[in-house]
mmCIF file of N, CA and C in Angstrom:
data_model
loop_
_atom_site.group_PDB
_atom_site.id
_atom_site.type_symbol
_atom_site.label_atom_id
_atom_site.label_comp_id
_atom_site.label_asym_id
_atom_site.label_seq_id
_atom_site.Cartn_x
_atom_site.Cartn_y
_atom_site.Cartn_z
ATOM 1 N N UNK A 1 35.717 -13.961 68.374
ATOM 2 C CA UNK A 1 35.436 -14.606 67.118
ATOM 3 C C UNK A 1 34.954 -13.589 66.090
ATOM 4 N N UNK A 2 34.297 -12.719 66.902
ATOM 5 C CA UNK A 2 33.356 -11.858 65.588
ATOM 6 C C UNK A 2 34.765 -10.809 65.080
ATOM 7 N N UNK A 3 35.430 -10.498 65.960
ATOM 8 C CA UNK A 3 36.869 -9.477 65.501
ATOM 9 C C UNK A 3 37.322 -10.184 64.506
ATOM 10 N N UNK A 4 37.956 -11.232 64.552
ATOM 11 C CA UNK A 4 38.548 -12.359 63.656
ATOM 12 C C UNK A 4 37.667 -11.919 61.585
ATOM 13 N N UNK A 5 36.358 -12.486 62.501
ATOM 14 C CA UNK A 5 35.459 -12.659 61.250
ATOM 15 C C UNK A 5 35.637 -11.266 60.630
ATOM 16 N N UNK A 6 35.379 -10.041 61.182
ATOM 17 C CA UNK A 6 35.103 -8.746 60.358
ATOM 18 C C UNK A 6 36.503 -8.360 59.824
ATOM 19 N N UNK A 7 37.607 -9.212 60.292
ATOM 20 C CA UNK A 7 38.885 -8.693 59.660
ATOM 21 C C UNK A 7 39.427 -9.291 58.807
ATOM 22 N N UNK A 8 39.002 -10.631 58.641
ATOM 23 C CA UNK A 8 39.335 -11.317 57.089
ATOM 24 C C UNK A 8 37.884 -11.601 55.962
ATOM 25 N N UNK A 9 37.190 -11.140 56.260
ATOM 26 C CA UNK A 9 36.169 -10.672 55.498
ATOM 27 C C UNK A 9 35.395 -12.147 54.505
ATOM 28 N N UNK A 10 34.844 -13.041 55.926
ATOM 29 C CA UNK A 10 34.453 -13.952 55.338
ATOM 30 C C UNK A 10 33.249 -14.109 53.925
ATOM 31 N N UNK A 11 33.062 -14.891 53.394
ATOM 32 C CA UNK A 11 32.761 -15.041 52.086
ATOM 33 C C UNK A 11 31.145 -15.446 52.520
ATOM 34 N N UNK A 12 31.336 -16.206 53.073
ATOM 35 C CA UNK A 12 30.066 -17.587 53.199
ATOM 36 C C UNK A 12 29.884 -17.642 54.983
ATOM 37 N N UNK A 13 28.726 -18.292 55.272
ATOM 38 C CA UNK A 13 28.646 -18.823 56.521
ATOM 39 C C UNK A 13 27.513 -19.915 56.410
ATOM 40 N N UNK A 14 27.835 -21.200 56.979
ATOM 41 C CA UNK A 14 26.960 -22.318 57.605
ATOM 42 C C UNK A 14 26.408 -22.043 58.730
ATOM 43 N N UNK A 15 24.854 -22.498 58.461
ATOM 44 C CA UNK A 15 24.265 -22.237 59.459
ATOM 45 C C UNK A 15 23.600 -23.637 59.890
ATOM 46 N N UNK A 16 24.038 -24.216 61.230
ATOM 47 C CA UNK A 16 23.452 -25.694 60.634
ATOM 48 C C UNK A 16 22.677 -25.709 62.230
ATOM 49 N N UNK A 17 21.774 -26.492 62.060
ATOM 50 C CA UNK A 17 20.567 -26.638 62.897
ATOM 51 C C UNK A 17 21.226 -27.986 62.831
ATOM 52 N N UNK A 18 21.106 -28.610 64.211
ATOM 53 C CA UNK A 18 21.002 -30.391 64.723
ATOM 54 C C UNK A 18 20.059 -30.985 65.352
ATOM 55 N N UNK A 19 19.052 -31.949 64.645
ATOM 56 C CA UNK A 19 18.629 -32.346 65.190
ATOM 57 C C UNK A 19 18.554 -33.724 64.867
ATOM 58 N N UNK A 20 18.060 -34.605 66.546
ATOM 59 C CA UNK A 20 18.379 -35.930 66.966
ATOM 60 C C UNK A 20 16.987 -36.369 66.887
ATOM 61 N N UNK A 21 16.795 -37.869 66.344
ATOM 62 C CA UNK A 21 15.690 -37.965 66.307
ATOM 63 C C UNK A 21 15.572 -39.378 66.870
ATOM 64 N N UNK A 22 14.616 -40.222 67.435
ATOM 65 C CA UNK A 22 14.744 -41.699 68.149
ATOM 66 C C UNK A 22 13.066 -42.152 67.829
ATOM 67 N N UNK A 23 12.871 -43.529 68.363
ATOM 68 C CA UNK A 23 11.753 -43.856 68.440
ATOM 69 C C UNK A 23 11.071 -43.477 69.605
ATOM 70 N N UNK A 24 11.466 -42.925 70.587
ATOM 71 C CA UNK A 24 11.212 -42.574 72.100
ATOM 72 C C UNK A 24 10.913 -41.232 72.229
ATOM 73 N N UNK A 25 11.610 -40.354 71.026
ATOM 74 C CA UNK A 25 10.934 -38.902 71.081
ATOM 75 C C UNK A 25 9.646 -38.672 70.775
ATOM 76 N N UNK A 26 9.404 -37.455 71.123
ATOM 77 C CA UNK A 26 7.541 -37.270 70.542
ATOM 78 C C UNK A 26 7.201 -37.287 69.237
ATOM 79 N N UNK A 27 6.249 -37.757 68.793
ATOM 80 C CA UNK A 27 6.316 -37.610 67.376
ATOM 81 C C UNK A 27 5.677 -36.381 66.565
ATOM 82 N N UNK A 28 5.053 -35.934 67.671
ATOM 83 C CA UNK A 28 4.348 -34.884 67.198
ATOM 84 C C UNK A 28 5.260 -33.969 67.249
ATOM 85 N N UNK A 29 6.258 -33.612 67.860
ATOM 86 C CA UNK A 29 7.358 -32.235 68.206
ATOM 87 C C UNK A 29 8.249 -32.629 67.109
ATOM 88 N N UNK A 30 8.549 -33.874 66.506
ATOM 89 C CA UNK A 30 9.635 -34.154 65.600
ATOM 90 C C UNK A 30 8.570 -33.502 64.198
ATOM 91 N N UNK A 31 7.700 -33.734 63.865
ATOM 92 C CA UNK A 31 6.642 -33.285 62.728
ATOM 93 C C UNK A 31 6.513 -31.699 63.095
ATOM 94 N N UNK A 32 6.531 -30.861 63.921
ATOM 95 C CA UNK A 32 6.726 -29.551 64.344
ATOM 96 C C UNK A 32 8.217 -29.358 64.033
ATOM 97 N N UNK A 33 9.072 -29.871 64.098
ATOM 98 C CA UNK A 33 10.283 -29.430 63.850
ATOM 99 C C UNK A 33 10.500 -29.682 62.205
ATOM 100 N N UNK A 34 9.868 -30.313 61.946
ATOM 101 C CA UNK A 34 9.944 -30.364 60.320
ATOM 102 C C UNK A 34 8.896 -29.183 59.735
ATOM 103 N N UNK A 35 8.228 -29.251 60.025
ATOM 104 C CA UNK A 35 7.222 -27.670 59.616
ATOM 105 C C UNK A 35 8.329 -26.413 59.916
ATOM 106 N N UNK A 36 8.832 -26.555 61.452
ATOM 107 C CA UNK A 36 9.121 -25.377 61.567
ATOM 108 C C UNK A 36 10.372 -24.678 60.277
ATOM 109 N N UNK A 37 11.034 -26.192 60.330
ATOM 110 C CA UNK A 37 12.496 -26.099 59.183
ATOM 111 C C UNK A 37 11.917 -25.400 58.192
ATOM 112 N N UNK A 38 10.948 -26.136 57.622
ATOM 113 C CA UNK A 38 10.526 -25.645 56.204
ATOM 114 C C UNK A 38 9.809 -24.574 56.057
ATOM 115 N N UNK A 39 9.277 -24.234 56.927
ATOM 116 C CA UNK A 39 9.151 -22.726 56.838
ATOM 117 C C UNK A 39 9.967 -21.958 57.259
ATOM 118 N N UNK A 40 11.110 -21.954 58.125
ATOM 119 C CA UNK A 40 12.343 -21.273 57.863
ATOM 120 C C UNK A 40 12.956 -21.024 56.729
ATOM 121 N N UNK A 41 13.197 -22.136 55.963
ATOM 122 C CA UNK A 41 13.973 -22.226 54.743
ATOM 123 C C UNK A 41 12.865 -21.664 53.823
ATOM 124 N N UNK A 42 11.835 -21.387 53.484
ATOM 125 C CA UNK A 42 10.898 -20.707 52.606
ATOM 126 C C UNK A 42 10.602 -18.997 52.992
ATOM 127 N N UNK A 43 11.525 -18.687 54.641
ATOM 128 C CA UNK A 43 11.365 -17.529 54.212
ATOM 129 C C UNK A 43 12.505 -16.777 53.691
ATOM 130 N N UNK A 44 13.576 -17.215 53.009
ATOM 131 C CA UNK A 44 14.142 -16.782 52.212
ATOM 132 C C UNK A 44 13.771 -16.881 50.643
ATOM 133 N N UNK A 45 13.554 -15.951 49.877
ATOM 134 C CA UNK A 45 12.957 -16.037 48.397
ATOM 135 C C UNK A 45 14.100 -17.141 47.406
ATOM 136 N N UNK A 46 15.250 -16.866 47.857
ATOM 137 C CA UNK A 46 16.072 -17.608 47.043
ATOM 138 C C UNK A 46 15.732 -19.705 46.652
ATOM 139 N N UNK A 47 15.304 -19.693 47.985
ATOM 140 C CA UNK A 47 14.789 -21.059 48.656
ATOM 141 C C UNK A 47 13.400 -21.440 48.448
ATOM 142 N N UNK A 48 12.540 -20.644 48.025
ATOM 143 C CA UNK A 48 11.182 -20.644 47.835
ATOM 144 C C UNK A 48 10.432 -21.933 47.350
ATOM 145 N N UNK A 49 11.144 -21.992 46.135
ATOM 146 C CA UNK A 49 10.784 -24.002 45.616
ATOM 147 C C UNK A 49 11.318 -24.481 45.521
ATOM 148 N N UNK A 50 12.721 -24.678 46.815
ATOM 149 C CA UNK A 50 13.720 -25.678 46.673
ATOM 150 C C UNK A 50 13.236 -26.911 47.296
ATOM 151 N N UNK A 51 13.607 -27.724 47.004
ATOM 152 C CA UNK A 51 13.116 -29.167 47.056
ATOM 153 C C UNK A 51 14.378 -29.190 48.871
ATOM 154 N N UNK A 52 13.124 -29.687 49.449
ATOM 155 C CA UNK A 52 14.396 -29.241 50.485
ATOM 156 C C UNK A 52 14.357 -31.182 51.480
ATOM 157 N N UNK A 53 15.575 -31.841 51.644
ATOM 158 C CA UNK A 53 15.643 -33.198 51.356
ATOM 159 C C UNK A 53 16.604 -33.310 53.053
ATOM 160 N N UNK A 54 16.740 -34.500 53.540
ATOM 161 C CA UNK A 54 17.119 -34.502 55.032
ATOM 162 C C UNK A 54 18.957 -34.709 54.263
ATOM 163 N N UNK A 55 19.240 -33.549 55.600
ATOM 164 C CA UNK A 55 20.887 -33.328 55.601
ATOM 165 C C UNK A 55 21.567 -32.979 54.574
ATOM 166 N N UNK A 56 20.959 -31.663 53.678
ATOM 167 C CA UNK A 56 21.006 -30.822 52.736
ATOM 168 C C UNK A 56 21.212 -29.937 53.439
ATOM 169 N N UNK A 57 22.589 -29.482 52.316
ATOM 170 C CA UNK A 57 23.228 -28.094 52.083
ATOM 171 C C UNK A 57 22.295 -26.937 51.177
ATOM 172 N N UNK A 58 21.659 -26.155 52.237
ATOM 173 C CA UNK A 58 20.886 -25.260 51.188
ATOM 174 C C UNK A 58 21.704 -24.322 50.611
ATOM 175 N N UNK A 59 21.331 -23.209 49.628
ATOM 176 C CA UNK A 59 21.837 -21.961 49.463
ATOM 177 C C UNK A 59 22.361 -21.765 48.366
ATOM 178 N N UNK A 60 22.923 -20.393 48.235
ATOM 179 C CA UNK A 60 23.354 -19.588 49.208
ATOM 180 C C UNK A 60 22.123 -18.960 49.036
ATOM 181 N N UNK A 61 21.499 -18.293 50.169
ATOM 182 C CA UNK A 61 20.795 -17.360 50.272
ATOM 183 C C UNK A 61 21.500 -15.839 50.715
ATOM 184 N N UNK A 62 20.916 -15.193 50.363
ATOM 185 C CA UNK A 62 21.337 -13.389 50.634
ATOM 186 C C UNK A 62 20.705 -13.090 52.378
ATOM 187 N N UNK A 63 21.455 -12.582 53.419
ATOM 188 C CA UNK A 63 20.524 -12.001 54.373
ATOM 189 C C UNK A 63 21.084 -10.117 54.488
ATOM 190 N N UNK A 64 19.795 -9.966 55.221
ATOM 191 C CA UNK A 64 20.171 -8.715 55.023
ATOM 192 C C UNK A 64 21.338 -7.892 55.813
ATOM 193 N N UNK A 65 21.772 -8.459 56.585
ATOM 194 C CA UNK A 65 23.377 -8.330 57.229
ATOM 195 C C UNK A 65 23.192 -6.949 58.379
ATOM 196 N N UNK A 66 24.163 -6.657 58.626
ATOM 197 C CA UNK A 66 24.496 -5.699 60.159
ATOM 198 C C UNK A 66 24.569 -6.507 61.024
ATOM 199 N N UNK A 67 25.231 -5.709 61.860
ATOM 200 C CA UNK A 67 25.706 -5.715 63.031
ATOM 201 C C UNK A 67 27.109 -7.102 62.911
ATOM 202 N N UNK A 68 26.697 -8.310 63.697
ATOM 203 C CA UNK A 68 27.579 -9.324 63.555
ATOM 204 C C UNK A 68 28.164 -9.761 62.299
ATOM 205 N N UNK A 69 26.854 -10.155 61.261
ATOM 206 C CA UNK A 69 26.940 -10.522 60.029
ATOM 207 C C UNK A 69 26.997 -9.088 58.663
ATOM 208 N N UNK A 70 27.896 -9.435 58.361
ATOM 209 C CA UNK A 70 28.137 -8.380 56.990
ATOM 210 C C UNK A 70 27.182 -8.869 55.916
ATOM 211 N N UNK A 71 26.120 -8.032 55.024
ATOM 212 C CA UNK A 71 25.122 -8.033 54.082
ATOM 213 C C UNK A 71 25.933 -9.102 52.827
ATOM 214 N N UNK A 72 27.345 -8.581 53.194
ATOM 215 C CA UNK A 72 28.297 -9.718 51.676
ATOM 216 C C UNK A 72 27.818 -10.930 51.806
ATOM 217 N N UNK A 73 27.982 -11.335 52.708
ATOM 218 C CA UNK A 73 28.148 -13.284 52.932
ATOM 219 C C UNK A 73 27.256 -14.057 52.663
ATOM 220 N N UNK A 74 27.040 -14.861 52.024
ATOM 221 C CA UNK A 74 26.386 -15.796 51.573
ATOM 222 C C UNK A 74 25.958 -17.036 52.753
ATOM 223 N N UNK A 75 24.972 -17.069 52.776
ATOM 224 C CA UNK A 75 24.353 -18.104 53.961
ATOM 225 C C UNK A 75 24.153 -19.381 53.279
ATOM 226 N N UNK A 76 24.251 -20.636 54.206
ATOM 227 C CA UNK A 76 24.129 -21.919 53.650
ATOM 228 C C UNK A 76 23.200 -22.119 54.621
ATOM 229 N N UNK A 77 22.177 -22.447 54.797
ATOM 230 C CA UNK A 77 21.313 -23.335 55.821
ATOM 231 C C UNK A 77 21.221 -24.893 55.705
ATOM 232 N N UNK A 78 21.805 -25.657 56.701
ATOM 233 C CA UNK A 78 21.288 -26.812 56.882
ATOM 234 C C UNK A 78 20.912 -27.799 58.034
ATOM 235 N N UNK A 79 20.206 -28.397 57.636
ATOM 236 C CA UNK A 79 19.496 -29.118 59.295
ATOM 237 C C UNK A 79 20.176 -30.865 59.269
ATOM 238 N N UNK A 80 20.706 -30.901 60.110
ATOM 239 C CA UNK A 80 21.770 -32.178 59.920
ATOM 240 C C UNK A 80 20.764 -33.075 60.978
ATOM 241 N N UNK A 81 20.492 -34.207 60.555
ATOM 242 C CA UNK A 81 19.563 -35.055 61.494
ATOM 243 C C UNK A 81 20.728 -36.068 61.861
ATOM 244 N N UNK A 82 20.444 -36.098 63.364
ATOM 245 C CA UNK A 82 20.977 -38.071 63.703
ATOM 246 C C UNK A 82 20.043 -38.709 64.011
ATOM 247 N N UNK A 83 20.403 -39.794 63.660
ATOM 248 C CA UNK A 83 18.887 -41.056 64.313
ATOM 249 C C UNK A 83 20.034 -41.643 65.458
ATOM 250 N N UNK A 84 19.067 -41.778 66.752
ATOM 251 C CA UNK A 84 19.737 -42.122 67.781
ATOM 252 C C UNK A 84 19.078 -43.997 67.733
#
């Protein structure tokens, strides 16, 4: 996959986090997973006071690239919830 990627010289990449959420899960680990999101998404500067809303397309943010990922590409972060 990564040969593919470095030879047509992708533009963008989605980065999407899934998470499932129920009345039966913990509630305290589902409130940890929402902290944790949002401080993920705040440590990019681009994202800093984005209003950040359930099953939002963030971005683009800049990362600093090598190795797999090329410095070009534009990152989308998003956390896609299901309610089970």
């Amino acid at each position: 996959m990564y040969e593919q990627s470095s030879t047509n010289r992708p533009l963008l990449a989605l980065l999407l986090v899934h998470e499932f959420q129920s009345a039966n899960l913990n509630g305290d680990k589902l409130r940890q997973n929402a902290a944790d999101w949002e401080n993920f998404v705040r440590a990019f500067p681009e994202l800093a006071t984005a209003r950040v809303e359930k099953n939002q397309i963030l971005g683009p943010v800049s990362i600093p690239g090598g190795g797999r990922v090329p410095n070009s590409v534009s990152l989308y972060p998003r956390k896609l919830v299901t309610e089970l």
